[in-house]
Coordinates of C-alpha atoms in Angstrom, one line a residue:
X678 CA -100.5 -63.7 11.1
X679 CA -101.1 -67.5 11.9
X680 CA -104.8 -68.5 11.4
X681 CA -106.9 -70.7 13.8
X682 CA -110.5 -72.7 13.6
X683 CA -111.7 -72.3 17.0
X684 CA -110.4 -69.5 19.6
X685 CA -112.0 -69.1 22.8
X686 CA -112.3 -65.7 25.1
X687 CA -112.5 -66.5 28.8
X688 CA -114.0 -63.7 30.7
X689 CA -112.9 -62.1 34.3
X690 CA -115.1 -62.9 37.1
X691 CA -112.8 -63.8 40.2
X692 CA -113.5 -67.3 41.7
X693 CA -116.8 -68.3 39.1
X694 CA -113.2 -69.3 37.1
X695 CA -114.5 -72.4 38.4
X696 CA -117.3 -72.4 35.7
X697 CA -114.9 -71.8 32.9
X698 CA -113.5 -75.0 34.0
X699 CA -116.7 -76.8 33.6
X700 CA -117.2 -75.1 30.1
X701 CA -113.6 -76.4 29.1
X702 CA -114.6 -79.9 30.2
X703 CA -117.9 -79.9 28.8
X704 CA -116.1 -78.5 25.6
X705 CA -113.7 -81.3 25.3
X706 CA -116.1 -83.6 26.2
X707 CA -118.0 -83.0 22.6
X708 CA -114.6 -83.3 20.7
X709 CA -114.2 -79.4 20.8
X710 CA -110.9 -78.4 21.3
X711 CA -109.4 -74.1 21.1
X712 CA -106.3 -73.7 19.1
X713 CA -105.6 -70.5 20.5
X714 CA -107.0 -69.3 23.6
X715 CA -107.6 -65.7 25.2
X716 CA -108.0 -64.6 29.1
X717 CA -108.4 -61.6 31.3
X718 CA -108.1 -61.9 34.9
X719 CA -109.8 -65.3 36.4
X720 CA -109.3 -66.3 32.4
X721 CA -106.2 -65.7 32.0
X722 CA -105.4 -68.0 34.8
X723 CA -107.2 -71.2 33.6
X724 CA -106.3 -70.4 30.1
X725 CA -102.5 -70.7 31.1
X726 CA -103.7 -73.5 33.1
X727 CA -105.5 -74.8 30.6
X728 CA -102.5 -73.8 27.8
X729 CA -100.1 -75.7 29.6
X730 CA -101.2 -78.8 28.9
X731 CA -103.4 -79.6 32.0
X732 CA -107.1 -81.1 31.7
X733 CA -109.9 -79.0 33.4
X734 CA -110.5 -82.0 35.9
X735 CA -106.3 -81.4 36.5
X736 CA -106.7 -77.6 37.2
X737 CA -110.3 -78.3 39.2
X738 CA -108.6 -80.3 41.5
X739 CA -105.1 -78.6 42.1
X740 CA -107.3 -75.0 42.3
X741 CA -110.4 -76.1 44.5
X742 CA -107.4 -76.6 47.1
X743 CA -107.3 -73.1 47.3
X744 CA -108.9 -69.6 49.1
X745 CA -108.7 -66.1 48.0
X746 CA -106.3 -65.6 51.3
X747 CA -103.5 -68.4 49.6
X748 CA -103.0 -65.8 47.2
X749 CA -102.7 -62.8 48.5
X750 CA -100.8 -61.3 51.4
X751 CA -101.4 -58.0 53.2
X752 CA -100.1 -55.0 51.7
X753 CA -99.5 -51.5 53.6
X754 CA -102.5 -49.5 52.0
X755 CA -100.8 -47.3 49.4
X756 CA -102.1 -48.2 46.1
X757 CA -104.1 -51.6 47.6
X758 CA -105.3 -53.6 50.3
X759 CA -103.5 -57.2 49.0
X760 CA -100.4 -58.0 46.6
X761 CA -100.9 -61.4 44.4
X762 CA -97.5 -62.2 45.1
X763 CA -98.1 -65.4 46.3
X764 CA -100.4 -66.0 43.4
X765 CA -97.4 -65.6 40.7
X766 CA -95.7 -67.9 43.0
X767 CA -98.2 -70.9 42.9
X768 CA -98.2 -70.4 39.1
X769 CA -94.5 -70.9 38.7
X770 CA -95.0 -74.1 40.8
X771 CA -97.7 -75.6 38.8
X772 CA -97.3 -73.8 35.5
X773 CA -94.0 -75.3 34.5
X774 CA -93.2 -72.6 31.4
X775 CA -91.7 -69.5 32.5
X776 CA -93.1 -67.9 28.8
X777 CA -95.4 -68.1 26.4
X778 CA -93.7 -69.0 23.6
X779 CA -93.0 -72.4 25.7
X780 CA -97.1 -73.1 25.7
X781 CA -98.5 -76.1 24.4
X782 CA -101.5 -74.0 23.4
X783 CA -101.1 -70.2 22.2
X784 CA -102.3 -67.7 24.4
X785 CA -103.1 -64.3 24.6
X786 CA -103.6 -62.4 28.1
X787 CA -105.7 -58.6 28.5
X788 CA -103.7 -56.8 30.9
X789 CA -104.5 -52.8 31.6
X790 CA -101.8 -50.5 31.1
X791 CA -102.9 -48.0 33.9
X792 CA -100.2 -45.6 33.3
X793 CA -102.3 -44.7 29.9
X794 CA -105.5 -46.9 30.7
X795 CA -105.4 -48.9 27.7
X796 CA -105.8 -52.9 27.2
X797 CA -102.6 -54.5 26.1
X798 CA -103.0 -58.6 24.9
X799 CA -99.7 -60.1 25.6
X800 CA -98.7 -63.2 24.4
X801 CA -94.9 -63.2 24.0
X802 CA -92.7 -63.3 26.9
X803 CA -92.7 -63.9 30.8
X804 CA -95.8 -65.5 31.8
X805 CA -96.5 -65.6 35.6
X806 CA -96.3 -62.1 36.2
X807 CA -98.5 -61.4 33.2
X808 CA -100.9 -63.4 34.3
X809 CA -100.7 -61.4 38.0
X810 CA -100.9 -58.1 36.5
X811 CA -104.2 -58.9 34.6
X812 CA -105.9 -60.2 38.1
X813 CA -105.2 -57.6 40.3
X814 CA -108.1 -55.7 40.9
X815 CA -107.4 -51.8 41.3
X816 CA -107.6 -51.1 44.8
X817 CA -108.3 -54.5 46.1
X818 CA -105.1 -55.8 44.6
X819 CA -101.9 -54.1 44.2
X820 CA -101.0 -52.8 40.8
X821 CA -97.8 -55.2 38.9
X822 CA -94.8 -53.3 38.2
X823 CA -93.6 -54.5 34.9
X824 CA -90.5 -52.0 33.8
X825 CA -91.7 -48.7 34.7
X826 CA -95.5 -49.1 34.0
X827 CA -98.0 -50.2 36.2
X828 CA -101.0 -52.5 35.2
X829 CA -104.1 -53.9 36.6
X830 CA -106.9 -56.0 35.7
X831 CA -107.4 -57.1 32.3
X832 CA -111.5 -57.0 32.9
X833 CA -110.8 -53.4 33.9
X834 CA -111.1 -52.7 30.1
X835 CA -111.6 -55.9 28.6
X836 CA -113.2 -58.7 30.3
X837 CA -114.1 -60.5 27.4
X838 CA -110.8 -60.1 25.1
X839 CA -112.3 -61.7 22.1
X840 CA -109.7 -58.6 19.9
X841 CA -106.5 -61.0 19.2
X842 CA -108.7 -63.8 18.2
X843 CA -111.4 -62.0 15.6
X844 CA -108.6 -61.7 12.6
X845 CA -106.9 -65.1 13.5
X846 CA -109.7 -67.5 14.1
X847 CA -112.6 -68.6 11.6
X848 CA -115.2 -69.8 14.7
X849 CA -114.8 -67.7 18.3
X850 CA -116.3 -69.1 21.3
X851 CA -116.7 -66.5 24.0
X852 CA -117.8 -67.3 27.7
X853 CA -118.8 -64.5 30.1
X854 CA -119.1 -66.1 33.7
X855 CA -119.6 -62.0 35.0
X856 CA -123.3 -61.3 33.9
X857 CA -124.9 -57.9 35.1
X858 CA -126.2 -58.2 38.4
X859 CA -128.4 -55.9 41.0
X860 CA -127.5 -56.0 44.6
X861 CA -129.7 -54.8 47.6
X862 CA -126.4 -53.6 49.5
X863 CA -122.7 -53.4 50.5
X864 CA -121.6 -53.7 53.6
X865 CA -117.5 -52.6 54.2
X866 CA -115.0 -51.4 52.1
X867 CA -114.0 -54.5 50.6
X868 CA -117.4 -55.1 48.6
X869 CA -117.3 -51.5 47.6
X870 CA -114.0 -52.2 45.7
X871 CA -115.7 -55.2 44.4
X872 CA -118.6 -53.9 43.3
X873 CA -117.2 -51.1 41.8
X874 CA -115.2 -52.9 39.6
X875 CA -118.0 -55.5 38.8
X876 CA -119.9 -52.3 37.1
X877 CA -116.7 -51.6 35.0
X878 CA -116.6 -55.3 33.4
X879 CA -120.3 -54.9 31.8
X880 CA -119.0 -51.9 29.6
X881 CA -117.9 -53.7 26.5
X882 CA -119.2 -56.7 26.3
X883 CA -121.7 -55.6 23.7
X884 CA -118.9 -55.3 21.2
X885 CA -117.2 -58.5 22.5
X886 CA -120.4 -60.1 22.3
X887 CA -121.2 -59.5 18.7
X888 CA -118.1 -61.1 17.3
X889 CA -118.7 -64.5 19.1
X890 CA -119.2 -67.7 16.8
X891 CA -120.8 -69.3 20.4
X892 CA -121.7 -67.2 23.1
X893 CA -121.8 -68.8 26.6
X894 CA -123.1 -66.7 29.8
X895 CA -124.2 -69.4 32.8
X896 CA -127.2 -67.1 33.8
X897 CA -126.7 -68.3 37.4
X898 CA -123.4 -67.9 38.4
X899 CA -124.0 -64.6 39.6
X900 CA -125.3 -66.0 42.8
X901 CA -121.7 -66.6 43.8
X902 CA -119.2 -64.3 45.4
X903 CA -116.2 -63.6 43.2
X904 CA -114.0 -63.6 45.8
X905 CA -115.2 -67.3 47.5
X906 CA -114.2 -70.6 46.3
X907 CA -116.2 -72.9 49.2
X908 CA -118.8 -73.1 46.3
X909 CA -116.4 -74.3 43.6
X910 CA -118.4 -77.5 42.9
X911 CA -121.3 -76.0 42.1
X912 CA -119.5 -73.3 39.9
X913 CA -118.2 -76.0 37.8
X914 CA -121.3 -77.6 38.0
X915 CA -123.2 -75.0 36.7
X916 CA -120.5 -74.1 34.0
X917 CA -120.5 -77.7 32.5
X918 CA -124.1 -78.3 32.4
X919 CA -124.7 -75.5 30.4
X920 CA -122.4 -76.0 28.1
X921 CA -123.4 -80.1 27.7
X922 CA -127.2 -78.4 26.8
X923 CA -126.0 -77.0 23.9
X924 CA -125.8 -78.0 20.4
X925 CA -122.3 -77.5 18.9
X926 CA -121.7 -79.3 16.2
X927 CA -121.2 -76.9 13.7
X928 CA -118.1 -76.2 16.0
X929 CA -116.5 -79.6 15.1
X930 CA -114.6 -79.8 12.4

């Protein structure tokens, strides 16, 4: 097993991807700079993104172009209300490596195996429709058909994968842009799906948590809608900031 210095774990949390974007740049910006990286769901698209060889300013701008409607087209309600089709299909425009293995940066992705409802962290083969499966949102989104199994979400069971990194990397930076939140209501269907899978992301992030080197959680992001990007500026904002607060040099080499 190849060993890293610094891995990072970028959490689920829809569109507050913005904010890992920030965190990235803010990151770099101090000389800091993942050798391997891990994502579920909104973090497994940036990390790609981000493993690619793109700068966070790159994916900022070519992403803030972008609504939650681009990527998703409607889908006759039998197992969800969207597909991300058209997602995968942006990716393969902008991501130029069809696996992997062909990454300038290695990455691992959470996906949820919802045939037997366990995590799997891929990091071998096809990438696009890897990164699809782990952000589609059961019941929102369309499950992915890969073979004969279905999966969904990665931050169904995951959404922190900090797992592939703890035995490969000696300094793990985890960042969590999906802190617990109350609400006061919900108002349709569609925020009942939502919410009901916000509840879900909080469930292991104790564990995940506990094996960070640097643990980064922008306290208020949660005032943004996960499934909104007019606030992208102030998502990345908020996600750089923090991250330019804190002291990190013992994460320099």
């Amino acid at each position: 097993m190849k060993k890293y210095n610094i891995g990072i774990a970028l959490g689920g949390g829809g569109s507050r991807g913005f904010a890992h974007l920030g965190v990235l740049e803010a990151l770099n910006e101090k000389g800091i700079y993942p050798d391997v990286i891990s994502g579920t769901s909104a973090g497994s698209i940036v990390g790609a993104l981000y493993a690619s060889g793109m700068k966070p300013m790159e994916i900022y701008k070519q992403m803030k172009k972008t609504k939650f409607t681009n990527f998703t087209s409607i889908h006759l309600p039998k197992d969800g209300l969207f597909t991300f089709d058209n997602l995968r299909k942006k990716l393969e425009k902008i991501i130029p490596q069809k696996t992997f293995e062909e990454l300038k940066t290695p990455l691992f992705i959470c996906i949820t195996n919802f045939n037997n409802g366990k995590p799997e962290y891929v990091s071998t083969g096809p990438l696009h429709v890897i990164i699809q499966a782990s952000c589609s949102i059961p019941v929102l989104i369309s499950p992915t058909k890969i073979n004969d199994t279905y999966y969904v979400d990665g931050g169904l069971v995951d959404n922190l994968p900090i797992r592939p990194l703890v035995r490969r990397c000696e300094k793990i930076i985890g960042v969590n842009i999906s802190p617990y939140e109350e609400i006061a209501k919900v108002d349709h269907l569609f925020h009942v799906a939502v919410r009901t899978f916000q509840i879900s992301l909080n469930s292991n992030i104790r564990y995940s948590k506990s094996k960070c080197h640097t643990y980064i959680e922008p306290k208020n992001i949660v005032k943004y809608n996960m499934l909104e990007t007019k606030h992208s500026d102030e998502m990345f904002e908020i996600g750089y900031k923090h991250v330019k607060k804190m002291n990190l040099k013992e994460l320099k080499l």
